[in-house]
Structure formats: structure tokens, C-alpha cells
Coordinates of N, CA, C and O in Angstrom, one line a residue:
X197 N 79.0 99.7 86.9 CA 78.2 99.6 88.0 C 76.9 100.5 87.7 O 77.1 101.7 87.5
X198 N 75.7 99.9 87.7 CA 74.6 100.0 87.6 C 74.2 100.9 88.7 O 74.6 100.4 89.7
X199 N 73.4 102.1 89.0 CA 72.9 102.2 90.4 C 71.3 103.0 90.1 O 71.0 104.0 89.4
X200 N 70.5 102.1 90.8 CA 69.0 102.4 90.5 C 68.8 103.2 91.5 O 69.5 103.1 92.5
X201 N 67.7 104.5 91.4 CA 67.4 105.0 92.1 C 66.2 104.4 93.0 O 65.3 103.6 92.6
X202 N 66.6 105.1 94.6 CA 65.7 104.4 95.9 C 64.8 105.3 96.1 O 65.3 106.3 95.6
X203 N 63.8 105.6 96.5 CA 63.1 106.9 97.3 C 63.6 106.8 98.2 O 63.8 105.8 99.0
X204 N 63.9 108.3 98.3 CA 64.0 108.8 100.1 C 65.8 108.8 100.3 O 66.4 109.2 101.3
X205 N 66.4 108.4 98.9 CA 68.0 108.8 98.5 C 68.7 109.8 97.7 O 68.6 109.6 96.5
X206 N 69.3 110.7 98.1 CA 70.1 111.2 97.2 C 71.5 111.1 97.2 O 72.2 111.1 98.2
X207 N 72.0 110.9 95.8 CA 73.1 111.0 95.3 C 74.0 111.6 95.7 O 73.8 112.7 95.3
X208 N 75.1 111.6 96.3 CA 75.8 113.5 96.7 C 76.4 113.4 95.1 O 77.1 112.9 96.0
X209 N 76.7 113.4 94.2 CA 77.2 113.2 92.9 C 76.9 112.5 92.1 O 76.9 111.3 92.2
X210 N 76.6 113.4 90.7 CA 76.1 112.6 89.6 C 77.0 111.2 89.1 O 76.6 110.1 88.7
X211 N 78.3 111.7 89.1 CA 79.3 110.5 88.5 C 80.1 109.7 90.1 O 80.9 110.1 90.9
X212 N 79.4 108.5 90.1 CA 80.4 108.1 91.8 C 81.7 107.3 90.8 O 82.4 106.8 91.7
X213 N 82.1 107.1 90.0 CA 83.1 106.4 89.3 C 83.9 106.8 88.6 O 83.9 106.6 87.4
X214 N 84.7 107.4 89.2 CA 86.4 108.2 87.9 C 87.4 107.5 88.8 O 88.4 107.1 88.2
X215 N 87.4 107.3 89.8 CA 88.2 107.3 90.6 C 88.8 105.4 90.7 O 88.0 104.5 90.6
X216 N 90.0 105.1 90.9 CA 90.8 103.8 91.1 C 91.1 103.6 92.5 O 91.4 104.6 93.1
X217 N 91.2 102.8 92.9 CA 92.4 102.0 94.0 C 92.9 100.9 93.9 O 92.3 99.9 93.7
X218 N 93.8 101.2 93.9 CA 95.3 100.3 93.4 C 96.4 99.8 94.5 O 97.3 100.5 94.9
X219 N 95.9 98.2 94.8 CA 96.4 97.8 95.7 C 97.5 96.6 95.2 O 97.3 95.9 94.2
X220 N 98.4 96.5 96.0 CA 99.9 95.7 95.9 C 100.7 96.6 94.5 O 100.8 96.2 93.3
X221 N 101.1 97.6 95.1 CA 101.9 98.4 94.1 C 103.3 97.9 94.6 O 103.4 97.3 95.6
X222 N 104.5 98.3 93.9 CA 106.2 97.8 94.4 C 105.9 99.1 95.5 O 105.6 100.3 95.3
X223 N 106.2 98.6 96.5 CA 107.0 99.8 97.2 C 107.5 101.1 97.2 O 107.3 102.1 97.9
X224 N 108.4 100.8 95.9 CA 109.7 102.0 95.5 C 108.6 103.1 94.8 O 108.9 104.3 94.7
X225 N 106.7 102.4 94.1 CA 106.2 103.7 93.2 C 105.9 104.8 94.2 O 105.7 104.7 95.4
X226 N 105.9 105.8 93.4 CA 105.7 107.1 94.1 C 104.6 107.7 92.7 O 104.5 107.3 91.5
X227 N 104.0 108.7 93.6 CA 102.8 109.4 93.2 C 102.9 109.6 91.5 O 102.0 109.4 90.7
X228 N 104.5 110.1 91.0 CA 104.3 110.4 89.8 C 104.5 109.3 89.0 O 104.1 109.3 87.8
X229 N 105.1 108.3 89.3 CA 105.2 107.2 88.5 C 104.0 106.3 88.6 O 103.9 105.3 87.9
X230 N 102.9 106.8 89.5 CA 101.9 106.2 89.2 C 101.0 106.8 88.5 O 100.3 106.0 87.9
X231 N 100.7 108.4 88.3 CA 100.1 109.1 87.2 C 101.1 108.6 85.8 O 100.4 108.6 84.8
X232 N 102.0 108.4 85.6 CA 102.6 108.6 84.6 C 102.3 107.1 83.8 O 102.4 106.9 82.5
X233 N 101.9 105.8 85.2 CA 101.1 104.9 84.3 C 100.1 104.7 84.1 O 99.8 103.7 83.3
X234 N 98.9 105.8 84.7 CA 97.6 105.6 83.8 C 97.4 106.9 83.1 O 96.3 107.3 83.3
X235 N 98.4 107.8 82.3 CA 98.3 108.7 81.8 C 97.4 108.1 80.5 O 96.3 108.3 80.2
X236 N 98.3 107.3 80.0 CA 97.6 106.7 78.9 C 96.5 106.7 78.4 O 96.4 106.8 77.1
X237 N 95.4 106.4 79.6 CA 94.0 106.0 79.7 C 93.0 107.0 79.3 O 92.0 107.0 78.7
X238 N 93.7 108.0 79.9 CA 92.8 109.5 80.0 C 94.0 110.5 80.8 O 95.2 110.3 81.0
X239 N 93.0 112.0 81.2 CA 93.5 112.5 81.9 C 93.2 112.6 83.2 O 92.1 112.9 83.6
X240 N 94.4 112.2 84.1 CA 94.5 111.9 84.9 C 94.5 113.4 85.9 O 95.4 114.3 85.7
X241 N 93.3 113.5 87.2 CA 92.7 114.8 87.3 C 94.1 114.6 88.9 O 95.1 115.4 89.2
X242 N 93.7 113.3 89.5 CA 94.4 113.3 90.8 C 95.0 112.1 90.8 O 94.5 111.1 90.3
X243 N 96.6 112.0 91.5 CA 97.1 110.6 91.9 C 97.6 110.8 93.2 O 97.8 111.9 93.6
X244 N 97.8 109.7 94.1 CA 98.1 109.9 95.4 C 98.3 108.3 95.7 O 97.5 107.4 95.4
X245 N 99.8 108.0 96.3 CA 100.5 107.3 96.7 C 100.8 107.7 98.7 O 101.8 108.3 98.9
X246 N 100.1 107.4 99.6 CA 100.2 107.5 101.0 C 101.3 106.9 101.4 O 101.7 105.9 100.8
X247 N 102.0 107.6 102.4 CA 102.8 106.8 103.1 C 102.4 106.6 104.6 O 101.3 106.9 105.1
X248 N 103.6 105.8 105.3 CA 102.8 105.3 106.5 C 103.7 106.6 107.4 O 104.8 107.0 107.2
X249 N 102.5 107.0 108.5 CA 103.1 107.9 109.7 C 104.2 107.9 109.9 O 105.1 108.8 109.7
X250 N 104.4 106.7 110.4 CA 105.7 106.5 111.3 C 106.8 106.1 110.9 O 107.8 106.3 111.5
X251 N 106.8 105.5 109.9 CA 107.9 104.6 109.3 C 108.3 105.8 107.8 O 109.3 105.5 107.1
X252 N 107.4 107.0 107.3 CA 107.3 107.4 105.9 C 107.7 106.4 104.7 O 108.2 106.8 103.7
X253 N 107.6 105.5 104.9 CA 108.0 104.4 104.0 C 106.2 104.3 103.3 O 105.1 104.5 103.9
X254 N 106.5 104.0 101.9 CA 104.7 104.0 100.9 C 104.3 103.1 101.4 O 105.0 102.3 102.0
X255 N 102.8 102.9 101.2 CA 102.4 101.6 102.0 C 101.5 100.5 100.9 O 100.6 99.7 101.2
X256 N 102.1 100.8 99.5 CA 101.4 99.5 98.8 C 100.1 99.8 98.0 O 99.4 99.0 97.4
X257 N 99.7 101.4 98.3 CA 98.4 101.1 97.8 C 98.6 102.8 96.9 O 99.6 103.6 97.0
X258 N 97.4 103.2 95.9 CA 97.2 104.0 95.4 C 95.8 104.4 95.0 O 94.9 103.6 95.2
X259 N 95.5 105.4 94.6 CA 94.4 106.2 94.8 C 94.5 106.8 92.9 O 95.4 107.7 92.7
X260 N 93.8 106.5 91.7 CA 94.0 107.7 90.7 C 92.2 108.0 90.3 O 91.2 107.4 90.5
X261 N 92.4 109.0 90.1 CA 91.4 109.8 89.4 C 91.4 110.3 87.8 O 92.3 111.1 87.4
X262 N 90.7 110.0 87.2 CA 90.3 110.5 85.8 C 89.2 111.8 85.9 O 88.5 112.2 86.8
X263 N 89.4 112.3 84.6 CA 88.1 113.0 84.3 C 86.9 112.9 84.0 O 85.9 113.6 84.0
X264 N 87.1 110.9 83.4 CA 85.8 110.6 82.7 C 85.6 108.9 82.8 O 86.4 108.0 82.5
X265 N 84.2 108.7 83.3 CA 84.3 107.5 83.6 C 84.4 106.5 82.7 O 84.3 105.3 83.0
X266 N 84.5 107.2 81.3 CA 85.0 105.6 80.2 C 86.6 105.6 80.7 O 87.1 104.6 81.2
X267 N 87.6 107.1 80.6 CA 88.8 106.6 80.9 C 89.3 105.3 82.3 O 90.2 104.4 82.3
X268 N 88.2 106.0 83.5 CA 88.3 105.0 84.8 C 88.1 103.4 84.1 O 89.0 102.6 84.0
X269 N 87.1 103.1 83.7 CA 86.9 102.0 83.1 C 87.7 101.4 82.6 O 88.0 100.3 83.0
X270 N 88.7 102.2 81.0 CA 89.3 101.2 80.2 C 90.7 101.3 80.9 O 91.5 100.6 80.3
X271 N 91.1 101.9 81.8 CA 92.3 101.9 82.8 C 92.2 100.6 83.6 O 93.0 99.7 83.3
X272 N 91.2 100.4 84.6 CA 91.1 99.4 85.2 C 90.7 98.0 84.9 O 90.6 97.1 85.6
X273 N 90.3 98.1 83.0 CA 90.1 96.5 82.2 C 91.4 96.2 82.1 O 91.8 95.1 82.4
X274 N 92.5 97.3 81.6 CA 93.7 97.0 81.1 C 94.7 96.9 82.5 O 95.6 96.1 82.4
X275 N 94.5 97.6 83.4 CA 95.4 97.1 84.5 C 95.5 96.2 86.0 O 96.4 96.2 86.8
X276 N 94.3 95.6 85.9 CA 94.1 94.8 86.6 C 94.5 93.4 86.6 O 94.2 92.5 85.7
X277 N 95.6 93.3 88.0 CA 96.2 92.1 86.9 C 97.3 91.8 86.8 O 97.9 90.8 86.7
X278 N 97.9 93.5 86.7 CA 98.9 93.8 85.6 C 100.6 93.4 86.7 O 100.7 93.4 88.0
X279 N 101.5 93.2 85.8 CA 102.6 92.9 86.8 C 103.7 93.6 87.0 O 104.5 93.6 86.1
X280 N 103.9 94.5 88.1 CA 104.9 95.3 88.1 C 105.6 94.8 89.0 O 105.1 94.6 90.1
X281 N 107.3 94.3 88.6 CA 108.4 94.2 88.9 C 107.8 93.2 90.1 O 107.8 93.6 91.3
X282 N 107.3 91.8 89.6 CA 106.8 91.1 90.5 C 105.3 91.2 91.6 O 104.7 90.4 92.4
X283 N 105.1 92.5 91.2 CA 103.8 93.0 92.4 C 102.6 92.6 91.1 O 102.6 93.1 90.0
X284 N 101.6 91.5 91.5 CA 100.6 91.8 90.4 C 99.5 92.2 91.1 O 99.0 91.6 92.0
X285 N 99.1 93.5 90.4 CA 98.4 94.8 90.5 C 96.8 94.2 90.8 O 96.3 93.3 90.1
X286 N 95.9 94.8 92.2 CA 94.8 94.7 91.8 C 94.1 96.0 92.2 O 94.3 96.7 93.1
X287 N 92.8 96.0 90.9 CA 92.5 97.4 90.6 C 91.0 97.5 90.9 O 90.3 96.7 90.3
X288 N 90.6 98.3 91.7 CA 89.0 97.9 91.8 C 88.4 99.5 91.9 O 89.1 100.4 92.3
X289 N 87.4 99.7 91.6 CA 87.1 101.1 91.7 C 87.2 101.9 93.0 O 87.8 101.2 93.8
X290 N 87.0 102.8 93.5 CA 87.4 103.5 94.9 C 85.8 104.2 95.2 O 85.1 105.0 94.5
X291 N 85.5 103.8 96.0 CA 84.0 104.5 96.6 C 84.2 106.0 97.1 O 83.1 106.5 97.4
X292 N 85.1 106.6 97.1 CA 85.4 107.6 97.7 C 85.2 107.2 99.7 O 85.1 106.1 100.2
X293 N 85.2 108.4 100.3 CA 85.1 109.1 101.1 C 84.2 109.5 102.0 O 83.5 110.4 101.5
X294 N 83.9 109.1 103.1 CA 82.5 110.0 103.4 C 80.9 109.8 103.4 O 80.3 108.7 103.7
X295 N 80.3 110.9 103.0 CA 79.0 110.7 102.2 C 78.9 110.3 100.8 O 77.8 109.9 100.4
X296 N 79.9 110.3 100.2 CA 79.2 109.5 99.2 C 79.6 107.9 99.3 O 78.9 107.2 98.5
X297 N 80.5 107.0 99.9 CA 80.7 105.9 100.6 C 79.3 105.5 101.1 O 78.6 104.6 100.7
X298 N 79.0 106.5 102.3 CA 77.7 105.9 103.4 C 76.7 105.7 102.4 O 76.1 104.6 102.2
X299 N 76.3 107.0 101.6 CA 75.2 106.4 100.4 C 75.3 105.4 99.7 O 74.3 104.9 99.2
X300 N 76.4 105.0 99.4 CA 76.2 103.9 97.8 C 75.9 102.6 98.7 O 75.4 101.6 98.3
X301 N 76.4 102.8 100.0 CA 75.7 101.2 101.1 C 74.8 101.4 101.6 O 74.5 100.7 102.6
X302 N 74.1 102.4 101.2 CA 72.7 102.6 101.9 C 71.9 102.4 100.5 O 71.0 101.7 100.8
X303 N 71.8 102.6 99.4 CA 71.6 102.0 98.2 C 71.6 100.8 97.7 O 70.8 100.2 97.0
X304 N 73.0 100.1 98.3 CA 73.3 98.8 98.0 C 72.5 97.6 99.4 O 72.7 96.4 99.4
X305 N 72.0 98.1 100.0 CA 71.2 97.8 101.4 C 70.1 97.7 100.8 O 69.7 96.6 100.4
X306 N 69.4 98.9 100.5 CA 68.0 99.0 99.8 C 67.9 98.2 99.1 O 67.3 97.2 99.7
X307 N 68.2 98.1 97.8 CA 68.8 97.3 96.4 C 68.5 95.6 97.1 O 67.6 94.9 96.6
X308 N 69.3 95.3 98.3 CA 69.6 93.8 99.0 C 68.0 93.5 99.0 O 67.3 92.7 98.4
X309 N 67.7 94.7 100.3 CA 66.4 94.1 101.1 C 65.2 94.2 99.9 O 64.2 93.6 99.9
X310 N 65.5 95.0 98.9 CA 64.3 94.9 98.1 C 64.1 93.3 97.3 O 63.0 92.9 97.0
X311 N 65.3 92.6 97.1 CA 65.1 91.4 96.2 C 65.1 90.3 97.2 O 65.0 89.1 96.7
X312 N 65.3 90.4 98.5 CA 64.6 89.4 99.7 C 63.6 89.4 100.2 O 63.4 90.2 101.1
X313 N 62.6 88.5 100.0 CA 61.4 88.9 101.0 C 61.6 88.2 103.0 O 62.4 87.2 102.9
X314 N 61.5 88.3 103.6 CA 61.6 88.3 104.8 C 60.9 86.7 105.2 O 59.8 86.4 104.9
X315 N 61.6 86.1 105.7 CA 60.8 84.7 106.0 C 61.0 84.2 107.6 O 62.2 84.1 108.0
X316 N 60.4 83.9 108.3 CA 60.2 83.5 110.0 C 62.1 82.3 109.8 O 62.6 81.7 108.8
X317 N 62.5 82.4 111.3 CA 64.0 81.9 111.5 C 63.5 80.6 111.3 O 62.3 80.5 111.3
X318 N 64.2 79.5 111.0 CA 63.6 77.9 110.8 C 63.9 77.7 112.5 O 64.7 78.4 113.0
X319 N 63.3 77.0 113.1 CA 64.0 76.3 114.4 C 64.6 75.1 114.2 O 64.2 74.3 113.4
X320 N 66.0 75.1 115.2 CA 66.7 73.9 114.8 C 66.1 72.5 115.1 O 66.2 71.5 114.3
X321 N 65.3 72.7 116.4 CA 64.6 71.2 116.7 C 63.1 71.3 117.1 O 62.6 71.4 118.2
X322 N 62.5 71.0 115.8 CA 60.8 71.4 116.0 C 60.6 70.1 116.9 O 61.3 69.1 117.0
X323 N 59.5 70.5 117.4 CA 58.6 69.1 118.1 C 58.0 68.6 117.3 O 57.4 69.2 116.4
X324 N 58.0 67.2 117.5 CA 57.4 66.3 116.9 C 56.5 65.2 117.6 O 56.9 64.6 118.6
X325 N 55.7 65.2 117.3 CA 54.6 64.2 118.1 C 55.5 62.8 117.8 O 56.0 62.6 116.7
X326 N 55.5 62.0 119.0 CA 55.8 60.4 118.4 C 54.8 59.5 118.2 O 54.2 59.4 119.2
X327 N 54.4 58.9 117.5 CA 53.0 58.1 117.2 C 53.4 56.8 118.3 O 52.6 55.9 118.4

């Protein structure tokens, strides 16, 4: 992911991409068996498997963190996709949290309106003179 700079934006962080979310996991994974499958890739800074309030049962999704964004990268070419015990895995990067979320769609807004130029609504039924 490319991100151009806007005037009148700042970054809250230089790197927005270490980080994974990993959705349709089995059930049964838990936090360490989910570090322990993208150890591989790199080193893996943070993993986090959520469960639900009420039920404490996991709820299907995961959260990993690397230290460097080639490892995020070749983690998520190689496991997207991937098929665990019938669940096939999909892996997309994680925007974080917060302020740096609200920024990268106030960038990706900018970015929009800059390659549209603005054109009057069509009306659905113009007048027409009848000859």
C-alpha cells in the first residue's frame, strides 16, 4: 500500500503496516497457536486471538503483529487462502485502531476527491420542447 502525502495531514506513524487480521480461523486456535503459525515469517512482536464476553468461547478472528513490514507482507502472500482444518483463512492487513484508522480514511478521501472532478447531478427528466 502506497500512501501519498496530503497537505494539512499527518501521519500518527511512520510504518501503518506490520500488523495482520485474520479472519475465519477454527475455533479451537488460541493466541499461541496462532503466533506459532506466523512465527515463520518474521518475528512476531504481538498475537491476539479475542473472545466473546459472554459466551468466552474465541470468536473466529485474529490480530498478528510483526516487527517489519517485508515480514507482514510475505506472511499475508503465503497465508491468505490458506486452509486450516477446513476454515480457509482470509488475511488482509489491519488498519489499527483509533487515530491512525481515522487518518489513513481521511487520506484515502483526499486521494478519492482529488482524482474526481465534481460534475452538476444529471436530472432524471429534462424538458423538452415538442416541435
Amino acid at each position: 500500500m502506497q500512501l501519498r502525502r496530503v497537505p494539512g495531514l499527518r501521519l500518527c506513524c511512520r510504518a501503518l503496516f506490520h500488523s495482520l487480521y485474520i479472519k475465519d480461523l477454527p475455533f479451537d486456535f488460541d493466541t499461541r497457536r496462532l503466533r506459532a503459525l506466523y512465527l515463520p515469517f518474521g518475528n512476531v512482536t504481538h498475537a491476539f486471538v479475542p473472545f466473546h464476553p459472554a459466551t468466552q468461547s474465541r470468536r473466529g478472528f485474529g490480530f498478528v503483529t510483526f516487527d517489519t513490514e517485508e515480514a507482514a507482507r510475505l506472511a499475508l502472500a503465503q497465508t491468505d487462502g490458506l486452509n486450516l482444518n477446513g476454515h480457509v483463512l482470509k488475511v488482509h492487513e489491519s488498519l489499527g485502531t483509533g487515530r491512525a484508522r481515522r487518518q489513513l480514511a481521511e487520506v484515502r478521501k483526499a486521494e478519492l476527491a482529488a482524482t474526481h472532478t465534481h460534475t452538476q447531478p444529471l436530472l432524471n427528466n429534462p424538458p423538452h420542447e415538442i416541435p
